[in-house]
Short mmCIF file of C-alpha atoms and ligand atoms in Angstrom, two decimals:
data_model
loop_
_atom_site.label_atom_id
_atom_site.label_comp_id
_atom_site.label_asym_id
_atom_site.label_seq_id
_atom_site.Cartn_x
_atom_site.Cartn_y
_atom_site.Cartn_z
CA MET A 1331 -68.77 16.26 -210.21
CA THR A 1332 -69.83 19.51 -208.55
CA VAL A 1333 -67.27 20.90 -206.15
CA LYS A 1334 -68.55 23.23 -203.43
CA PRO A 1335 -66.35 26.37 -203.33
CA VAL A 1336 -64.18 27.09 -200.27
CA LYS A 1337 -65.31 30.35 -198.72
CA LYS A 1338 -64.33 29.94 -195.05
CA ALA A 1339 -60.92 29.66 -193.42
CA VAL A 1340 -60.06 28.70 -189.86
CA PHE A 1341 -56.92 30.14 -188.24
CA PRO A 1342 -56.01 28.27 -185.04
CA VAL A 1343 -54.15 30.81 -182.91
CA ALA A 1344 -54.76 29.53 -179.38
CA GLY A 1345 -51.47 27.64 -178.87
CA LEU A 1346 -48.99 28.60 -176.18
CA GLY A 1347 -45.95 29.06 -178.43
CA THR A 1348 -43.60 27.47 -175.88
CA ARG A 1349 -40.80 27.00 -178.44
CA PHE A 1350 -40.58 30.75 -178.76
CA LEU A 1351 -40.31 31.75 -175.11
CA PRO A 1352 -39.63 34.27 -173.69
CA ALA A 1353 -40.99 36.28 -176.68
CA THR A 1354 -44.38 34.58 -176.40
CA LYS A 1355 -44.92 34.95 -172.67
CA ALA A 1356 -47.20 37.98 -172.98
CA MET A 1357 -47.49 38.24 -176.77
CA PRO A 1358 -49.16 35.77 -179.14
CA LYS A 1359 -46.70 33.85 -181.32
CA GLU A 1360 -48.86 34.74 -184.32
CA MET A 1361 -48.09 38.44 -183.72
CA LEU A 1362 -44.33 37.94 -184.19
CA THR A 1363 -43.30 40.13 -187.09
CA VAL A 1364 -41.41 39.13 -190.18
CA VAL A 1365 -39.84 42.40 -191.34
CA ASP A 1366 -42.82 44.67 -190.59
CA LYS A 1367 -45.92 42.48 -190.64
CA PRO A 1368 -47.20 40.00 -188.05
CA LEU A 1369 -47.39 36.35 -189.08
CA ILE A 1370 -51.17 36.34 -188.79
CA GLN A 1371 -51.47 39.09 -191.39
CA TYR A 1372 -49.41 37.15 -193.92
CA ALA A 1373 -51.71 34.13 -193.43
CA VAL A 1374 -54.92 36.17 -193.68
CA GLU A 1375 -53.67 37.85 -196.87
CA GLU A 1376 -52.81 34.43 -198.32
CA ALA A 1377 -56.38 33.24 -197.65
CA LEU A 1378 -58.02 36.36 -199.07
CA GLU A 1379 -55.87 36.09 -202.20
CA ALA A 1380 -57.26 32.54 -202.59
CA GLY A 1381 -60.85 33.86 -202.61
CA ILE A 1382 -61.72 33.09 -198.98
CA GLU A 1383 -64.48 35.36 -197.68
CA GLN A 1384 -65.01 34.38 -194.04
CA ILE A 1385 -62.11 34.52 -191.61
CA ILE A 1386 -62.51 32.49 -188.40
CA PHE A 1387 -59.93 32.86 -185.62
CA VAL A 1388 -59.74 30.25 -182.87
CA THR A 1389 -58.21 32.27 -180.06
CA GLY A 1390 -57.55 31.82 -176.36
CA ARG A 1391 -56.61 33.88 -173.32
CA GLY A 1392 -53.84 36.44 -173.85
CA LYS A 1393 -54.53 36.76 -177.57
CA SER A 1394 -56.33 40.11 -177.62
CA ALA A 1395 -53.48 41.74 -179.59
CA LEU A 1396 -54.68 39.66 -182.54
CA GLU A 1397 -58.18 41.06 -182.33
CA ASP A 1398 -56.85 44.60 -181.95
CA HIS A 1399 -54.66 44.16 -185.01
CA PHE A 1400 -57.69 43.60 -187.25
CA ASP A 1401 -59.81 46.26 -185.57
CA VAL A 1402 -59.96 50.05 -185.95
CA SER A 1403 -57.22 51.79 -183.98
CA TYR A 1404 -59.05 55.05 -183.36
CA GLU A 1405 -56.26 57.04 -181.62
CA LEU A 1406 -53.61 55.93 -184.09
CA GLU A 1407 -55.74 56.75 -187.12
CA ALA A 1408 -56.95 60.11 -185.78
CA THR A 1409 -53.39 61.15 -184.86
CA MET A 1410 -51.97 60.06 -188.19
CA LYS A 1411 -54.70 61.90 -190.06
CA ALA A 1412 -54.16 65.06 -187.98
CA ARG A 1413 -50.43 64.91 -188.75
CA GLY A 1414 -51.08 64.38 -192.46
CA LYS A 1415 -49.36 60.96 -192.48
CA SER A 1416 -50.07 58.34 -195.11
CA MET A 1417 -52.47 55.67 -193.90
CA HIS A 1418 -51.65 53.06 -196.51
CA LEU A 1419 -49.84 50.70 -194.13
CA ILE A 1420 -52.74 50.32 -191.74
CA GLU A 1421 -55.80 51.09 -193.86
CA GLY A 1422 -56.07 47.74 -195.62
CA ILE A 1423 -55.78 45.60 -192.51
CA ARG A 1424 -59.11 46.26 -190.87
CA GLN A 1425 -61.09 46.31 -194.12
CA LYS A 1426 -59.66 43.16 -195.62
CA PRO A 1427 -60.95 40.38 -193.40
CA GLY A 1428 -64.45 41.94 -193.47
CA SER A 1429 -65.90 40.93 -190.15
CA PRO A 1430 -63.72 38.20 -188.72
CA VAL A 1431 -65.36 35.76 -186.32
CA TYR A 1432 -63.59 34.85 -183.07
CA VAL A 1433 -64.23 31.62 -181.21
CA ARG A 1434 -62.40 30.56 -178.06
CA GLN A 1435 -60.48 27.41 -177.37
CA GLN A 1436 -60.54 27.36 -173.60
CA GLU A 1437 -57.62 24.94 -173.22
CA PRO A 1438 -54.87 24.24 -175.76
CA LEU A 1439 -55.79 20.58 -176.22
CA GLY A 1440 -54.26 20.32 -179.69
CA LEU A 1441 -54.78 21.39 -183.29
CA GLY A 1442 -57.66 18.96 -183.86
CA HIS A 1443 -59.50 20.39 -180.88
CA ALA A 1444 -58.80 23.97 -182.01
CA VAL A 1445 -60.31 23.27 -185.45
CA TRP A 1446 -63.31 21.54 -183.80
CA CYS A 1447 -63.97 24.73 -181.80
CA ALA A 1448 -64.94 26.40 -185.12
CA ARG A 1449 -67.55 23.74 -186.06
CA GLU A 1450 -70.65 25.94 -185.56
CA ILE A 1451 -69.27 28.67 -187.84
CA VAL A 1452 -67.98 26.24 -190.46
CA GLY A 1453 -71.36 24.46 -190.62
CA ASP A 1454 -71.93 22.17 -193.57
CA GLU A 1455 -69.31 23.63 -195.92
CA PRO A 1456 -65.80 22.80 -197.02
CA PHE A 1457 -63.26 24.97 -195.24
CA ALA A 1458 -59.58 25.86 -195.26
CA VAL A 1459 -57.23 25.73 -192.27
CA LEU A 1460 -54.10 27.88 -192.22
CA LEU A 1461 -51.50 27.70 -189.44
CA PRO A 1462 -50.09 31.21 -189.30
CA ASP A 1463 -46.74 30.22 -187.80
CA GLU A 1464 -45.91 28.72 -191.18
CA LEU A 1465 -45.25 31.57 -193.57
CA MET A 1466 -45.75 30.62 -197.22
CA VAL A 1467 -44.39 32.76 -200.03
CA GLY A 1468 -45.96 32.29 -203.46
CA GLY A 1469 -49.69 31.83 -202.81
CA PHE A 1470 -49.92 28.33 -201.33
CA MET A 1471 -53.65 28.52 -200.55
CA ARG A 1472 -54.48 29.98 -203.97
CA GLN A 1473 -52.69 27.06 -205.64
CA MET A 1474 -54.44 24.60 -203.32
CA VAL A 1475 -57.88 26.07 -204.04
CA GLU A 1476 -57.21 25.79 -207.79
CA ALA A 1477 -56.27 22.11 -207.35
CA TYR A 1478 -59.28 21.50 -205.05
CA ASN A 1479 -61.63 22.98 -207.67
CA GLN A 1480 -60.46 20.21 -210.03
CA VAL A 1481 -60.62 17.19 -207.70
CA GLY A 1482 -62.87 18.17 -204.74
CA GLY A 1483 -62.77 16.26 -201.47
CA ASN A 1484 -59.88 16.99 -199.13
CA VAL A 1485 -56.63 18.58 -200.29
CA ILE A 1486 -53.77 19.04 -197.86
CA GLY A 1487 -50.28 20.48 -198.29
CA ALA A 1488 -47.49 17.97 -199.02
CA LEU A 1489 -43.86 18.90 -198.70
CA GLU A 1490 -40.67 16.84 -198.88
CA VAL A 1491 -38.43 16.91 -195.80
CA PRO A 1492 -35.17 15.06 -195.09
CA ASP A 1493 -35.73 11.49 -193.76
CA SER A 1494 -34.16 12.51 -190.44
CA GLU A 1495 -36.99 15.00 -189.79
CA THR A 1496 -40.08 12.88 -190.45
CA ASP A 1497 -40.66 12.18 -186.73
CA LYS A 1498 -41.48 15.88 -186.18
CA TYR A 1499 -44.47 16.07 -188.54
CA GLY A 1500 -47.69 14.54 -189.82
CA ILE A 1501 -46.58 12.27 -192.68
CA ILE A 1502 -48.40 11.13 -195.83
CA SER A 1503 -48.43 7.55 -197.10
CA PRO A 1504 -48.54 8.35 -200.84
CA GLY A 1505 -50.36 6.58 -203.66
CA GLN A 1506 -50.45 7.65 -207.31
CA ARG A 1507 -48.99 10.99 -208.27
CA ASP A 1508 -50.48 13.25 -210.94
CA GLY A 1509 -48.51 16.48 -211.38
CA ARG A 1510 -48.62 18.32 -208.07
CA LEU A 1511 -51.38 16.09 -206.66
CA THR A 1512 -50.61 12.88 -204.78
CA GLU A 1513 -53.26 10.44 -203.68
CA VAL A 1514 -53.20 10.01 -199.88
CA LEU A 1515 -53.47 6.39 -198.71
CA ALA A 1516 -52.89 6.99 -195.00
CA LEU A 1517 -51.64 9.62 -192.57
CA VAL A 1518 -49.53 9.24 -189.47
CA GLU A 1519 -48.67 11.90 -186.90
CA LYS A 1520 -45.01 12.08 -185.83
CA PRO A 1521 -44.14 8.48 -186.86
CA LYS A 1522 -41.80 6.62 -184.57
CA GLY A 1523 -39.51 4.27 -186.50
CA LYS A 1524 -39.77 4.07 -190.28
CA ALA A 1525 -42.00 6.73 -191.84
CA PRO A 1526 -44.23 5.81 -194.83
CA SER A 1527 -42.55 8.59 -196.89
CA ASN A 1528 -40.78 11.90 -196.40
CA LEU A 1529 -43.87 13.90 -197.44
CA MET A 1530 -44.90 16.02 -194.47
CA ILE A 1531 -48.08 18.04 -194.04
CA PRO A 1532 -47.32 21.75 -193.76
CA GLY A 1533 -49.99 23.89 -192.11
CA ARG A 1534 -52.39 24.23 -195.03
CA TYR A 1535 -55.56 22.16 -195.44
CA ILE A 1536 -58.84 22.17 -197.38
CA LEU A 1537 -61.24 19.83 -195.61
CA GLN A 1538 -64.81 18.63 -195.86
CA PRO A 1539 -67.12 19.36 -192.90
CA GLU A 1540 -67.42 15.63 -192.06
CA VAL A 1541 -64.05 15.92 -190.29
CA MET A 1542 -65.85 17.87 -187.54
CA LYS A 1543 -68.06 14.83 -186.77
CA ILE A 1544 -64.93 12.70 -186.44
CA LEU A 1545 -63.36 15.31 -184.16
CA ASP A 1546 -66.48 15.12 -181.93
CA ALA A 1547 -65.18 11.76 -180.71
CA GLN A 1548 -61.44 12.05 -181.39
CA GLU A 1549 -59.26 10.81 -178.53
CA PRO A 1550 -55.85 12.39 -177.73
CA GLY A 1551 -52.98 11.03 -179.88
CA ALA A 1552 -49.26 11.89 -180.19
CA GLY A 1553 -48.09 14.20 -177.37
CA GLY A 1554 -51.42 13.74 -175.55
CA GLU A 1555 -53.05 16.25 -177.93
CA ILE A 1556 -56.19 15.87 -180.06
CA GLN A 1557 -54.55 15.56 -183.46
CA LEU A 1558 -56.09 16.86 -186.68
CA THR A 1559 -54.01 14.30 -188.58
CA ASP A 1560 -55.72 11.38 -186.78
CA ALA A 1561 -59.19 12.74 -187.60
CA MET A 1562 -58.27 13.40 -191.25
CA ALA A 1563 -56.90 9.86 -191.56
CA LYS A 1564 -60.40 8.53 -190.86
CA LEU A 1565 -61.80 10.37 -193.91
CA ILE A 1566 -59.50 8.49 -196.28
CA GLY A 1567 -61.46 5.96 -198.30
CA THR A 1568 -64.77 7.73 -197.67
CA GLN A 1569 -63.91 10.87 -199.68
CA PRO A 1570 -61.25 11.87 -202.26
CA PHE A 1571 -58.05 12.78 -200.41
CA HIS A 1572 -54.97 14.36 -202.02
CA GLY A 1573 -51.70 15.95 -201.02
CA PHE A 1574 -50.67 19.05 -202.96
CA THR A 1575 -47.03 19.97 -203.55
CA PHE A 1576 -46.48 23.70 -203.41
CA ASP A 1577 -44.43 25.72 -205.86
CA GLY A 1578 -43.06 28.32 -203.45
CA ALA A 1579 -41.20 28.75 -200.17
CA ARG A 1580 -42.18 27.68 -196.65
CA HIS A 1581 -40.74 29.26 -193.52
CA ASP A 1582 -41.41 27.54 -190.18
CA CYS A 1583 -41.73 30.61 -187.99
CA GLY A 1584 -42.80 28.61 -184.93
CA ASP A 1585 -39.13 27.73 -184.70
CA LYS A 1586 -36.49 30.36 -183.84
CA ALA A 1587 -34.06 29.49 -186.66
CA GLY A 1588 -36.92 29.34 -189.19
CA TRP A 1589 -38.19 32.74 -188.09
CA VAL A 1590 -34.75 34.37 -188.40
CA GLN A 1591 -34.37 32.80 -191.88
CA ALA A 1592 -37.79 34.15 -192.90
CA ASN A 1593 -36.78 37.65 -191.83
CA ILE A 1594 -33.59 37.48 -193.88
CA ALA A 1595 -35.30 36.01 -196.96
CA LEU A 1596 -38.18 38.47 -196.97
CA ALA A 1597 -35.96 41.45 -196.14
CA LEU A 1598 -33.62 40.59 -199.03
CA ALA A 1599 -36.61 40.46 -201.39
CA ARG A 1600 -37.84 43.92 -200.39
CA GLU A 1601 -37.26 46.90 -202.67
CA ASP A 1602 -36.95 49.40 -199.83
CA ILE A 1603 -34.48 47.60 -197.54
CA GLY A 1604 -33.16 44.65 -199.62
CA SER A 1605 -29.87 46.17 -200.74
CA ALA A 1606 -28.96 47.53 -197.29
CA VAL A 1607 -29.64 44.11 -195.71
CA ARG A 1608 -27.71 42.32 -198.48
CA ASP A 1609 -24.66 44.52 -197.94
CA TYR A 1610 -24.84 43.94 -194.18
CA VAL A 1611 -25.22 40.14 -194.45
CA ARG A 1612 -22.35 39.95 -196.98
CA ALA A 1613 -20.06 41.94 -194.69
CA LEU A 1614 -21.12 39.88 -191.67
CA ILE A 1615 -20.31 36.51 -193.21
CA GLY A 1616 -17.20 37.94 -194.84
P1 UTP B 2099 -48.02 24.58 -182.77
O1 UTP B 2099 -47.93 23.29 -182.07
O2 UTP B 2099 -46.97 24.95 -183.75
O3 UTP B 2099 -48.15 25.80 -181.77
O4 UTP B 2099 -49.44 24.68 -183.44
P2 UTP B 2099 -47.94 25.93 -180.23
O5 UTP B 2099 -48.47 24.77 -179.48
O6 UTP B 2099 -48.46 27.29 -179.92
O7 UTP B 2099 -46.33 26.00 -180.19
P3 UTP B 2099 -45.23 25.34 -179.26
O8 UTP B 2099 -45.00 23.97 -179.86
O9 UTP B 2099 -45.72 25.32 -177.85
O10 UTP B 2099 -44.06 26.25 -179.44
C1 UTP B 2099 -49.68 25.26 -184.72
C2 UTP B 2099 -50.82 26.27 -184.66
O11 UTP B 2099 -51.95 25.71 -184.02
C3 UTP B 2099 -52.38 26.55 -182.96
C4 UTP B 2099 -51.17 27.41 -182.59
O12 UTP B 2099 -51.59 28.66 -182.06
C5 UTP B 2099 -50.43 27.55 -183.92
O13 UTP B 2099 -50.91 28.66 -184.67
N1 UTP B 2099 -52.87 25.72 -181.84
C6 UTP B 2099 -52.13 24.67 -181.39
C7 UTP B 2099 -54.08 26.01 -181.26
O14 UTP B 2099 -54.77 26.96 -181.65
N2 UTP B 2099 -54.51 25.25 -180.22
C8 UTP B 2099 -53.80 24.19 -179.75
O15 UTP B 2099 -54.26 23.52 -178.80
C9 UTP B 2099 -52.56 23.90 -180.36
#
């Protein structure tokens, strides 16, 4: 079996971020920082570390801060150079994604619709999708690409959640398990009533381009949105389809508590500020 390598990644960043208001009224949710880096930069770095070469952002109105973040900041760089300041914190950002491509989603009609907006750039190739409001520590996409290179087809993240939370996520109906890979028999978005398992789909996907053809005709599903899960479900049986269990940590930064937890976890792990934060947290909780 020849497996076509994954070279392109789509980052849907056109959502409204309503769970994070008022912070996201004038600022994209994906620009929220965890310690000192915006969420979108963590996600882009994760993709580049996995060997992705083409970065595709699906943006919308009010998201220009994202484009500026990956562009040259002439005044900042000239001033820092003139003052003899080290450029290492900003230098890598604009070089790393090469030339990112920006496409617009004119209305936030759902994740499936956002991914579909990138169809012309994706073309006839497998592609990754990374949702930047989920911060993964430990190289999730790299691990997924390694697994994909073995089995091909579609490989999506699979993560166990408590039974009481399954109605919040896309859920996998699992078949045979082989190490970290689980065969996917069916998918259901935000199941009402009994869920087929407690394996949810975190925001990481490697998909075949055929999903775009399904999205061409996909009707709105749960929440009135065009759901990626519903389109992916139609690929099952026509192509290999696996869930991949990640060996690392996931922080749901689209949620306020998850974002605060991510800040604490990543700050504690930092060499420069970890011990000061640890002392403070210890004193705070007594
Ligand atoms: P979310 O559902 O978590 O983001 O989508 P949201 O809609 O912005 O957030 P809330 O629920 O209102 O707080 C996950 C990712 O998909 C993107 C979002 O920008 C986010 O990165 N997205 C979602 C789109 O690009 N377009 C959409 O229509 C919906």
